[in-house]
Amino acid sequence: MSGTAGGGRIERRFAELRAAGRAGLVTYLCAGDPDAETFWRILAELPAAGADVIEIGMPFTDPMADGPSIQAAALRALAAGMTLPKVLGLVRRFRELDQATPVVLMGYYNPIYRYGPERFLDDAKAAGADGLIVVDLPPEEDDELCLPALARGLCFIRLATPTTDERRLPKVLTNTSGFLYYVSMTGITGVGAAPVEQVRQAVHRIKAHTELPVAVGFGIRTPEQAAAIAKVADAAVVGSALVDTVAKGLDAAGHATAGLSQAVLGQVKALAAGVQAARS
Amino acid sequence: MTRVNSYRSGPDERGRFGIYGGRFVAETLMPLILELEAAYEAAKRDPAFKAELDHWLADYVGRPSPLYLAERLTAKLGGAKIYFKRDELNHTGAHKINNCIGQILLARRMGKQRIIAETGAGQHGVATATVAARLGLDCVVYMGARDIERQKPNVFRMRLLGAEVRPVTSGSATLKDAMNEALRDWVTNVSDTFYLIGSVAGPHPYPAMVRDFQAVIGEETKQQMQAKEGRLPDTLVAAVGGGSNAMGLFYPFLDDAEVKLIGVEAAGDGIATGRHAAAISAGQPGVLHGSRSYLLQDDDGQVIEPHSISAGLDYPGVGPEHSWLADMGRASYVPVTDREALAAFELCSRTEGILPALEPAHALAHVAKIAPGLPKDHLIVMNLCGRGDKDIFTVADAMGAKL
């Protein structure tokens, strides 16, 4: 069943990466953090800075699987007026600039449920999103959003974790499409990192069950760590480290300072260089 | 109203009560809640587990709690005959320990060494710290920094019992954030940790399991009322935050159609002010903390900060089974404001010589509204689910008294 929903851009991007013999860099930032305009300046430049796949966080007040960095980012974005319709507006605007870079919307189910799942999927698809990661929708709740998403050609990207054992892995892979996001450690985002050898074994174990690309995240902060993951996985995901750079670029009143967007983009460039050089 | 053969058959195999409930959790937690569900199902079928639970409830908690005729209150209100189910007489002073005993015995069966819990008013935290101390297990309680401020005696109690109380400063620093933090702990410490949820909330199997452990309240009430009056009560009234004391009282009566069930939600400053915690009365269905239920949220699906003078009712959601009972019309849910609850607190203290917790004071406020209009042979049972000692500082503050 895996990979049947042709997300298009995601499949093409991973095929290109395979052909180029390298892993990809997946970046996560929360939409509207710290404000809509600063976020847009970053988003528009992410492909040029080296992001191969862009995850855009849909902010939620109670992100129970995320750490303090990402919760703070969500609360900043909400305080600055971000909403789910505005997130979709950002995707639409991005697609006017860039037709090639896959966009994955990541968040929690309640804002989507409130918006109306079917309407959300139609609007996300029309805006130019390629995939969804909805943290609190396990396979047991697939009829809520996953199956209708696949029916519309949107990828539904699932997380696998160290607690996903051999018995559970097939269930997680069923109806997963685009890529599999392997969370390299138990716990919340932004805290600690797993040894590369453990990650290598986990990716190997997952690859025995699926042909989907495997992206690995949680705890990757430096170009060196990204490079190490890029040696053993199809992509490295970096989120909290970028979100922390956003936080550091705020003044005492919580407003973006002049150098904020360039600081984030500079960090993405360095991470991309690490990933791109990893297998050469 | 949709007709069903029994209101007691839920949840279904997906953990749902109608559209409510379910398992809306991160993948990291799925293996854990499936393991918990299997362990609980096995324990339920094991007579030794039941015997052990009964023994603890009798000798450690002090059950059965009395069904008490509130004679002066009945006379004063001049209508229905009012009984209190005295769960405030339990060890630790509230109904919370019924569930804690059940879950900690389950944790021990599962070989878990570390217990985590969330707490709002601190009653569940105290009950958890108590049973953890009794079984010699490590205990960490997450509590909102704001709640720590307004429930200092309970914080110190937990520390005396050997628990570590971790202040939660994220979000609104109250119960919902404490639950977020406990879930974060659980996804981090998956192998040795048991998450002891204090209400009929969270992902399946918690709502059903907590209800089952609290159902002893309703089962006793049924027998005691039979002994005292020779029949079923007419109306049951209980406070609803997450709703564990109400679910425990209601559940054994769900199929007794002639028994009216009323849940009382915290209306804070009043529903119209927007400063309240009345999820069923004023919320919409949503998904938070692992289950779908009525939820206080804005048009964008962001969770709204609740408000109530009672820290135990200060939660933006409600147990999924209550949402289902509300939609089915089997139970009704009514709002009571801070001010009404405070008046009921004073009424109960002066008329019956019982300081009620602010949570059951909400239930009592509703009893005081309806009792005068009911006939003298109408039997009301109100769940006096906690004692008010923990609330004296809050009440003093509201009355403008200095302690």
XYZ file of C-alpha atoms in Angstrom:
683
model
C 0.000 0.000 0.000
C 2.878 2.357 0.810
C 3.576 5.169 -1.549
C 0.490 4.765 -3.705
C -0.623 8.354 -3.355
C 1.370 10.267 -5.936
C 2.242 13.452 -4.111
C 4.235 14.348 -7.216
C 6.757 16.870 -5.956
C 7.867 14.760 -2.981
C 8.481 11.657 -5.124
C 10.250 13.734 -7.766
C 12.463 15.423 -5.218
C 13.594 12.157 -3.621
C 14.195 10.673 -7.089
C 16.403 13.664 -7.930
C 18.313 13.273 -4.692
C 18.838 9.574 -5.374
C 20.076 10.373 -8.864
C 22.469 12.949 -7.440
C 23.716 10.397 -4.934
C 23.031 12.525 -1.901
C 20.633 12.907 0.982
C 18.216 15.797 1.363
C 17.747 18.528 3.929
C 14.256 18.931 5.357
C 13.671 22.157 7.282
C 10.935 22.879 9.792
C 9.787 26.341 10.800
C 6.505 27.370 12.335
C 4.301 29.450 10.044
C 4.067 33.050 11.167
C 6.955 32.815 13.627
C 7.788 35.411 14.810
C 5.425 37.317 12.489
C 3.906 36.686 9.074
C 6.215 38.978 7.107
C 9.508 37.790 8.643
C 8.431 34.206 8.189
C 7.603 34.892 4.562
C 11.042 36.410 3.924
C 12.621 33.206 5.258
C 10.230 30.853 3.468
C 10.745 32.505 0.086
C 14.517 32.009 0.322
C 14.618 28.516 1.801
C 15.017 26.673 -1.540
C 17.926 28.898 -2.535
C 19.504 28.332 0.877
C 19.425 24.580 0.271
C 16.218 23.210 1.781
C 15.191 20.226 -0.321
C 11.834 19.726 1.406
C 10.047 22.406 3.442
C 7.961 21.571 6.454
C 5.691 24.384 7.579
C 4.323 24.133 11.089
C 0.641 24.923 11.592
C 0.706 26.532 15.033
C -1.367 25.022 17.848
C -1.703 26.159 21.450
C -1.073 22.683 22.895
C 1.595 20.846 20.901
C 1.950 17.917 23.294
C 4.679 16.062 21.375
C 6.886 19.112 20.939
C 9.441 20.616 23.250
C 9.606 24.120 24.693
C 11.249 25.655 21.569
C 8.502 24.660 19.184
C 5.682 25.375 21.632
C 7.123 28.854 22.147
C 7.324 29.314 18.369
C 3.667 28.325 17.990
C 2.595 30.721 20.713
C 4.624 33.552 19.128
C 2.997 32.880 15.769
C -0.495 32.769 17.263
C 0.120 35.948 19.225
C 1.155 37.613 15.955
C -2.158 36.565 14.408
C -1.352 33.397 12.479
C -4.334 31.149 11.659
C -4.836 28.028 9.583
C -6.333 29.960 6.611
C -3.305 32.259 6.707
C -0.952 29.252 6.693
C -2.663 28.070 3.511
C -2.290 31.588 2.121
C 1.485 31.403 2.712
C 1.650 28.104 0.831
C -0.271 29.637 -2.086
C 2.103 32.606 -2.171
C 5.125 30.287 -2.042
C 3.822 28.278 -5.006
C 3.771 31.431 -7.121
C 7.555 31.571 -6.650
C 8.484 27.919 -6.575
C 6.878 24.989 -8.351
C 9.466 22.362 -7.485
C 10.139 22.329 -3.745
C 7.806 20.026 -1.832
C 5.841 21.620 1.006
C 4.676 19.520 3.914
C 2.253 20.953 6.461
C 2.934 19.725 9.980
C 0.802 20.146 13.060
C -1.935 18.799 15.298
C -5.412 17.669 14.420
C -7.672 20.087 16.294
C -7.255 23.190 14.096
C -7.857 20.965 11.042
C -10.864 19.304 12.656
C -12.323 22.697 13.487
C -11.668 23.988 9.945
C -13.385 20.882 8.567
C -11.136 17.980 7.458
C -12.506 17.665 3.905
C -12.478 21.397 3.303
C -8.952 21.624 4.714
C -7.688 18.910 2.380
C -9.267 20.557 -0.656
C -7.844 23.939 0.279
C -4.381 22.585 1.153
C -4.226 20.730 -2.139
C -5.380 23.798 -4.080
C -2.822 25.967 -2.265
C -0.034 23.693 -3.450
C 0.798 21.628 -0.376
C 2.170 18.165 -1.091
C 1.938 16.328 2.179
C 0.757 16.380 5.759
C 2.243 15.345 9.062
C -0.401 15.347 11.750
C 1.298 14.292 14.932
C -1.741 13.113 16.891
C -3.324 10.977 14.168
C -1.922 7.423 14.490
C -2.963 4.680 12.018
C -5.833 3.805 14.370
C -7.514 7.082 13.343
C -6.790 6.852 9.584
C -10.375 7.483 8.512
C -10.261 10.960 10.070
C -7.813 12.539 7.643
C -5.270 10.098 6.212
C -7.551 8.187 3.828
C -9.327 11.296 2.496
C -5.882 12.939 2.033
C -4.585 9.999 0.013
C -7.753 10.050 -2.084
C -6.888 13.622 -3.065
C -3.284 12.835 -3.913
C -1.847 14.453 -0.791
C 0.893 12.469 0.916
C 0.316 11.424 4.503
C 3.682 11.213 6.176
C 3.853 9.180 9.319
C 6.307 9.204 12.176
C 8.031 6.037 13.307
C 9.908 5.998 16.595
C 12.181 3.690 18.568
C 9.000 2.358 20.216
C 7.667 1.271 16.821
C 8.583 -2.415 16.966
C 8.552 -5.030 14.202
C 4.931 -5.860 14.924
C 3.793 -2.245 14.724
C 5.971 -1.063 11.825
C 3.793 -2.568 9.057
C 0.765 -0.817 10.549
C 2.609 2.507 10.604
C 3.762 2.025 6.992
C 0.301 1.178 5.699
C -1.158 4.319 4.134
C 2.103 6.234 4.680
C 3.267 7.977 1.542
C 5.904 10.430 0.334
C 8.472 9.494 2.930
C 8.659 8.061 6.407
C 9.787 10.394 9.174
C 11.891 8.428 11.623
C 12.034 10.118 15.003
C 15.425 8.980 16.172
C 14.676 9.008 19.877
C 11.741 8.853 22.215
C 10.795 12.152 23.723
C 9.939 15.593 22.531
C 11.427 17.734 19.792
C 14.588 19.686 20.406
C 16.120 17.694 23.239
C 19.135 15.407 22.787
C 20.196 13.255 19.837
C 20.601 9.537 19.184
C 23.958 7.905 18.321
C 24.402 7.605 14.546
C 25.009 3.867 14.718
C 21.590 3.374 16.364
C 20.014 5.458 13.643
C 21.760 3.455 10.930
C 20.378 0.217 12.348
C 16.889 1.657 12.699
C 16.862 2.932 9.106
C 18.090 -0.470 7.943
C 15.289 -2.167 9.873
C 12.669 0.161 8.362
C 14.052 -0.250 4.837
C 13.419 -3.977 5.090
C 9.703 -3.145 5.211
C 9.348 -0.302 2.716
C 10.731 1.365 -0.376
C 9.760 4.799 0.894
C 12.571 7.272 1.557
C 13.375 7.611 5.265
C 13.987 11.056 6.717
C 15.492 11.223 10.187
C 14.917 13.969 12.690
C 14.854 14.963 16.373
C 17.970 16.427 17.891
C 19.924 17.435 14.759
C 21.468 20.840 15.477
C 24.785 21.221 13.642
C 26.018 20.742 10.049
C 28.220 17.905 11.368
C 25.244 16.084 12.909
C 23.225 16.656 9.746
C 26.082 15.234 7.674
C 26.328 12.168 9.903
C 22.599 11.478 9.493
C 22.839 12.159 5.750
C 25.273 9.248 5.486
C 22.729 6.773 6.817
C 19.310 8.169 5.810
C 17.609 9.684 2.760
C 17.138 13.031 4.464
C 17.943 14.901 7.659
C 15.203 16.964 9.315
C 16.169 20.087 11.250
C 13.540 21.976 13.231
C 14.217 23.051 16.799
C 17.713 24.359 15.952
C 16.219 26.723 13.351
C 13.368 27.721 15.633
C 15.927 28.527 18.348
C 17.698 30.852 15.915
C 14.401 32.648 15.348
C 14.011 33.020 19.126
C 17.550 34.390 19.448
C 16.810 36.982 16.796
C 14.062 38.666 18.796
C 14.477 41.912 20.686
C 13.316 42.392 24.272
C 9.788 43.173 23.094
C 9.669 39.948 21.060
C 9.969 41.637 17.674
C 12.221 40.396 14.886
C 15.585 42.144 14.698
C 17.006 43.125 11.310
C 19.342 40.165 10.998
C 16.874 37.430 11.946
C 15.902 36.070 8.549
C 19.505 36.109 7.317
C 20.638 34.291 10.466
C 18.132 31.485 9.836
C 18.964 31.298 6.128
C 22.697 31.274 6.890
C 22.146 28.352 9.233
C 20.147 26.506 6.559
C 23.010 27.060 4.082
C 25.521 25.609 6.514
C 23.284 22.611 7.241
C 22.719 22.070 3.508
C 26.452 22.174 2.861
C 26.916 19.529 5.567
C 24.245 17.302 4.071
C 25.438 17.741 0.495
C 29.059 16.946 1.314
C 28.230 13.952 3.506
C 28.574 11.215 0.905
C 31.260 12.805 -1.290
C -33.017 11.508 21.101
C -31.338 8.454 19.567
C -32.372 5.227 21.278
C -29.774 2.703 22.350
C -30.218 -0.650 24.084
C -27.757 0.213 26.809
C -25.822 3.297 27.771
C -23.294 1.120 29.557
C -21.709 -0.706 26.616
C -19.201 1.981 25.613
C -16.549 2.503 24.560
C -16.357 0.496 21.318
C -13.191 -1.305 20.225
C -11.749 1.986 18.944
C -12.226 3.537 22.345
C -15.130 5.668 21.212
C -18.376 6.791 22.755
C -20.272 7.745 19.611
C -17.921 10.179 17.867
C -16.113 11.004 21.127
C -13.022 9.451 22.678
C -10.511 7.634 20.483
C -6.726 7.537 20.509
C -5.404 10.837 19.185
C -1.798 10.472 20.306
C 1.673 10.615 18.804
C 3.037 7.356 17.448
C 5.550 7.174 20.312
C 2.655 6.697 22.734
C 0.631 4.206 20.704
C 2.548 1.087 21.795
C 2.228 2.288 25.401
C -1.509 2.790 25.387
C -2.013 -0.514 23.579
C 0.111 -2.221 26.259
C -1.905 -0.474 28.960
C -5.187 -1.497 27.383
C -4.118 -5.154 27.221
C -2.903 -5.062 30.841
C -6.120 -3.463 32.031
C -8.311 -5.949 30.165
C -6.352 -8.806 31.733
C -6.589 -7.286 35.222
C -10.348 -6.798 34.865
C -10.779 -10.509 34.214
C -8.544 -11.518 37.126
C -10.474 -12.169 40.366
C -7.241 -11.665 42.327
C -6.983 -8.088 41.042
C -10.560 -7.359 42.066
C -9.970 -8.855 45.516
C -6.813 -6.803 45.983
C -8.588 -3.623 44.893
C -11.517 -4.276 47.244
C -9.145 -4.854 50.136
C -7.340 -1.532 49.538
C -10.566 0.376 49.080
C -11.911 -0.952 52.372
C -8.865 -0.793 54.636
C -6.792 2.025 53.169
C -9.319 4.365 51.551
C -12.076 3.697 54.089
C -14.881 2.614 51.776
C -17.793 2.427 51.607
C -18.277 6.147 52.096
C -21.583 7.001 53.835
C -24.732 8.080 52.037
C -25.761 10.899 54.339
C -29.158 12.566 54.630
C -28.536 16.319 54.759
C -31.492 17.000 57.039
C -31.002 20.668 57.850
C -30.248 21.531 54.251
C -33.339 19.601 53.137
C -35.458 21.511 55.662
C -33.915 24.830 54.720
C -34.478 24.373 50.984
C -37.955 23.029 51.717
C -38.342 20.591 48.830
C -36.543 17.443 47.676
C -34.847 15.118 50.157
C -31.100 15.690 49.765
C -28.463 13.049 50.319
C -24.697 13.578 50.131
C -22.433 10.787 48.945
C -19.585 11.422 51.358
C -16.513 10.789 49.205
C -14.784 13.660 50.963
C -14.327 11.251 53.885
C -11.974 9.045 51.893
C -8.301 8.954 52.791
C -6.730 12.111 51.266
C -10.083 13.873 51.270
C -11.545 13.305 47.834
C -12.779 10.697 45.364
C -9.507 10.840 43.436
C -7.908 8.038 45.445
C -10.434 5.433 44.205
C -8.883 5.677 40.761
C -5.312 6.052 42.028
C -5.489 2.781 43.938
C -6.798 0.995 40.852
C -4.184 2.395 38.510
C -1.233 1.960 40.831
C -2.083 -1.685 41.419
C -2.172 -2.009 37.641
C 1.194 -0.217 37.344
C 2.675 -2.691 39.812
C 1.289 -5.626 37.820
C 2.949 -4.133 34.736
C 6.287 -3.830 36.548
C 6.481 -0.030 36.223
C 8.749 1.672 38.769
C 8.009 5.313 38.106
C 4.647 7.050 38.350
C 3.840 10.390 36.748
C 0.670 12.408 37.108
C -0.804 15.794 36.337
C -2.782 17.749 38.860
C -4.891 20.896 38.926
C -6.253 21.488 42.415
C -3.659 19.092 43.749
C -6.143 16.464 44.970
C -5.161 13.981 42.285
C -1.501 14.786 42.866
C -1.869 14.151 46.585
C -3.753 10.920 45.992
C -1.118 9.762 43.502
C 1.761 10.704 45.808
C -0.011 8.837 48.598
C -0.420 5.530 46.800
C 3.072 5.808 45.292
C 4.508 6.255 48.789
C 2.497 3.280 50.025
C 3.870 1.035 47.248
C 7.380 2.524 47.344
C 7.329 3.792 43.751
C 8.975 6.965 42.432
C 6.473 9.730 41.806
C 6.662 12.924 39.749
C 3.669 15.267 39.686
C 3.304 17.991 37.058
C 1.423 21.039 38.239
C 0.872 24.412 36.627
C 2.914 27.190 38.239
C -0.280 29.205 38.717
C -2.008 26.279 40.423
C 1.028 25.789 42.679
C 0.520 29.356 43.781
C -3.162 28.907 44.639
C -2.933 25.404 46.133
C 0.132 25.668 48.361
C -1.038 23.252 51.087
C -1.453 20.443 48.571
C 1.965 21.129 47.070
C 3.544 20.731 50.494
C 1.487 17.587 51.138
C 2.837 16.005 47.970
C 6.395 16.854 48.978
C 5.829 15.384 52.448
C 4.700 12.199 50.731
C 7.998 12.004 48.887
C 6.796 13.109 45.456
C 8.650 15.539 43.253
C 6.361 18.385 42.187
C 7.489 19.873 38.897
C 6.125 23.346 38.160
C 4.857 23.824 34.616
C 5.358 27.319 33.214
C 4.497 26.636 29.566
C 1.226 27.839 28.046
C -1.209 29.058 30.693
C 0.606 27.240 33.544
C -2.557 25.388 34.654
C -4.005 21.873 34.418
C -4.021 21.540 30.621
C -0.358 22.499 30.486
C 0.452 20.089 33.306
C -1.156 17.359 31.189
C 0.889 18.404 28.125
C 4.015 18.208 30.263
C 3.112 14.793 31.700
C 2.541 13.487 28.167
C 5.964 14.868 27.196
C 7.526 13.064 30.133
C 5.792 9.855 29.096
C 7.043 10.003 25.486
C 10.539 10.561 26.873
C 10.539 7.838 29.541
C 8.552 5.159 27.810
C 9.939 1.981 29.284
C 9.723 2.416 33.061
C 6.977 5.003 33.476
C 3.251 4.687 34.172
C 1.122 7.759 33.515
C -1.592 7.866 36.158
C -4.292 10.104 34.643
C -6.671 11.563 37.205
C -9.820 12.073 35.180
C -12.017 10.345 32.624
C -9.999 12.115 29.930
C -6.999 11.283 27.754
C -6.688 8.589 25.090
C -8.474 5.239 25.307
C -8.340 3.248 27.600
C -8.099 5.996 30.254
C -11.669 7.358 30.096
C -13.164 3.884 30.486
C -10.598 2.689 33.019
C -10.911 5.725 35.287
C -14.701 5.490 35.067
C -14.575 1.820 36.063
C -12.384 2.578 39.083
C -14.696 5.431 40.124
C -17.911 3.461 39.518
C -17.647 2.203 43.093
C -19.245 5.550 44.038
C -22.422 4.835 42.096
C -22.526 1.154 42.999
C -22.435 1.949 46.717
C -24.991 4.717 46.265
C -27.395 2.302 44.603
C -27.146 -0.207 47.453
C -27.223 2.404 50.192
C -30.279 4.132 48.761
C -32.003 0.768 48.448
C -31.285 0.152 52.141
C -32.430 3.610 53.262
C -35.372 4.328 50.962
C -36.070 1.003 49.299
C -35.758 2.445 45.823
C -33.582 4.272 43.326
C -32.812 7.974 43.724
C -34.634 10.379 41.388
C -31.831 12.795 40.586
C -28.036 12.580 40.751
C -25.998 15.784 40.738
C -22.210 16.017 40.442
C -19.580 18.571 39.450
C -17.878 18.071 36.097
C -14.401 19.299 35.242
C -12.851 16.337 33.481
C -15.756 14.525 35.073
C -14.436 11.510 36.987
C -16.561 11.876 40.116
C -19.685 12.445 38.012
C -18.939 9.501 35.730
C -18.303 7.288 38.754
C -21.656 8.247 40.269
C -23.644 8.146 37.015
C -22.299 5.008 35.372
C -24.117 2.360 37.437
C -27.381 4.299 36.864
C -27.075 4.902 33.106
C -29.649 2.237 32.253
C -32.064 3.263 34.985
C -34.025 5.604 32.735
C -36.064 7.058 35.607
C -32.929 8.417 37.307
C -32.138 11.927 36.151
C -28.423 12.754 35.754
C -27.133 16.312 36.041
C -23.521 17.353 35.576
C -22.579 20.804 36.828
C -19.939 22.738 34.912
C -17.937 25.701 36.155
C -19.307 28.911 34.652
C -16.590 31.091 36.253
C -17.594 34.732 35.899
C -20.588 33.646 33.771
C -20.859 31.971 30.364
C -21.555 35.305 28.657
C -18.250 36.785 29.904
C -16.200 34.116 28.137
C -14.342 33.560 31.417
C -15.528 30.076 32.343
C -14.679 26.362 32.092
C -18.004 25.025 30.770
C -16.904 22.813 27.866
C -20.252 21.140 27.206
C -22.409 24.203 27.821
C -20.304 26.546 25.707
C -17.684 24.562 23.741
C -17.604 22.651 20.462
C -16.290 19.164 19.695
C -12.514 19.151 19.395
C -9.431 16.991 19.904
C -7.081 17.538 22.835
C -4.954 15.292 25.041
C -5.714 12.153 23.103
C -9.467 12.213 22.721
C -12.313 13.985 20.979
C -14.770 15.725 23.259
C -16.370 19.089 23.844
C -13.612 21.670 24.095
C -13.270 25.392 24.727
C -11.669 26.676 21.531
C -11.714 29.611 19.170
C -12.786 29.568 15.516
C -9.247 28.564 14.507
C -9.285 25.487 16.751
C -6.911 27.017 19.305
C -7.617 26.022 22.885
C -9.055 28.809 25.043
C -7.811 29.298 28.585
C -10.550 28.247 30.976
C -11.430 30.101 34.124
C -12.890 28.868 37.381
C -12.382 29.662 41.043
C -12.061 25.906 41.451
C -8.666 24.709 40.231
C -10.117 21.203 39.874
C -12.676 22.371 37.310
C -10.300 24.708 35.479
C -9.873 22.526 32.383
C -10.863 23.416 28.786
C -12.156 19.930 27.941
C -14.333 17.247 29.490
C -14.337 13.446 29.488
C -15.576 12.020 26.160
C -18.288 9.874 27.733
C -19.906 13.009 29.168
C -19.941 14.581 25.693
C -21.695 11.486 24.382
C -24.203 11.394 27.252
C -24.929 15.071 26.603
C -25.509 14.515 22.872
C -27.680 11.470 23.609
C -29.726 13.469 26.062
C -29.122 10.873 28.793
C -27.463 13.396 31.089
C -27.859 17.150 31.179
C -25.107 19.641 31.927
C -25.712 22.975 33.574
C -23.433 25.903 34.434
C -22.808 27.338 37.924
C -20.748 30.498 38.484
C -17.914 31.163 40.939
C -20.237 33.367 42.962
C -22.963 30.716 43.183
C -20.413 28.094 44.194
C -19.069 30.329 46.967
C -22.592 30.879 48.292
C -23.140 27.115 48.303
C -19.815 26.636 50.093
C -21.053 28.856 52.901
C -24.502 27.281 52.914
C -23.081 23.774 53.302
C -20.577 24.820 55.953
C -23.195 26.541 58.135
C -26.116 24.203 57.572
C -24.433 20.794 57.635
C -21.113 21.461 59.366
C -19.207 20.259 56.322
C -16.684 22.378 54.424
C -17.107 21.151 50.857
C -14.392 21.493 48.229
C -15.153 24.200 45.666
C -15.792 21.490 43.059
C -18.796 19.867 44.816
C -19.846 23.357 45.963
C -20.737 23.879 42.282
C -22.930 20.775 42.373
C -24.516 21.931 45.604
C -25.311 25.326 44.116
C -27.385 23.592 41.476
C -29.079 21.401 44.094
C -30.012 24.590 45.948
C -31.610 25.901 42.737
C -33.742 22.848 41.972
C -34.559 21.317 45.373
C -37.136 23.932 46.500
C -39.262 23.266 43.405
C -39.326 19.490 43.810
C -41.715 17.380 45.930
C -40.620 16.239 49.385
C -40.404 12.603 48.312
C -38.014 13.412 45.451
C -34.616 11.892 46.264
C -31.515 13.825 45.233
C -27.991 12.482 45.645
C -25.195 14.995 45.381
C -21.651 13.740 45.161
C -19.708 15.494 47.894
C -16.522 14.434 46.170
C -13.972 16.432 48.147
C -13.485 18.345 51.346
C -12.884 22.068 51.396
C -9.827 22.345 53.632
C -7.598 22.781 50.576
C -9.743 25.727 49.433
C -9.843 27.870 52.543
C -7.225 30.281 51.210
C -9.109 30.751 47.944
C -12.400 31.203 49.767
C -10.843 33.639 52.243
C -9.443 35.604 49.330
C -12.844 35.713 47.623
C -14.491 36.826 50.874
C -11.848 39.470 51.414
C -10.735 37.819 54.668
C -7.094 37.800 55.769
C -5.683 34.526 57.168
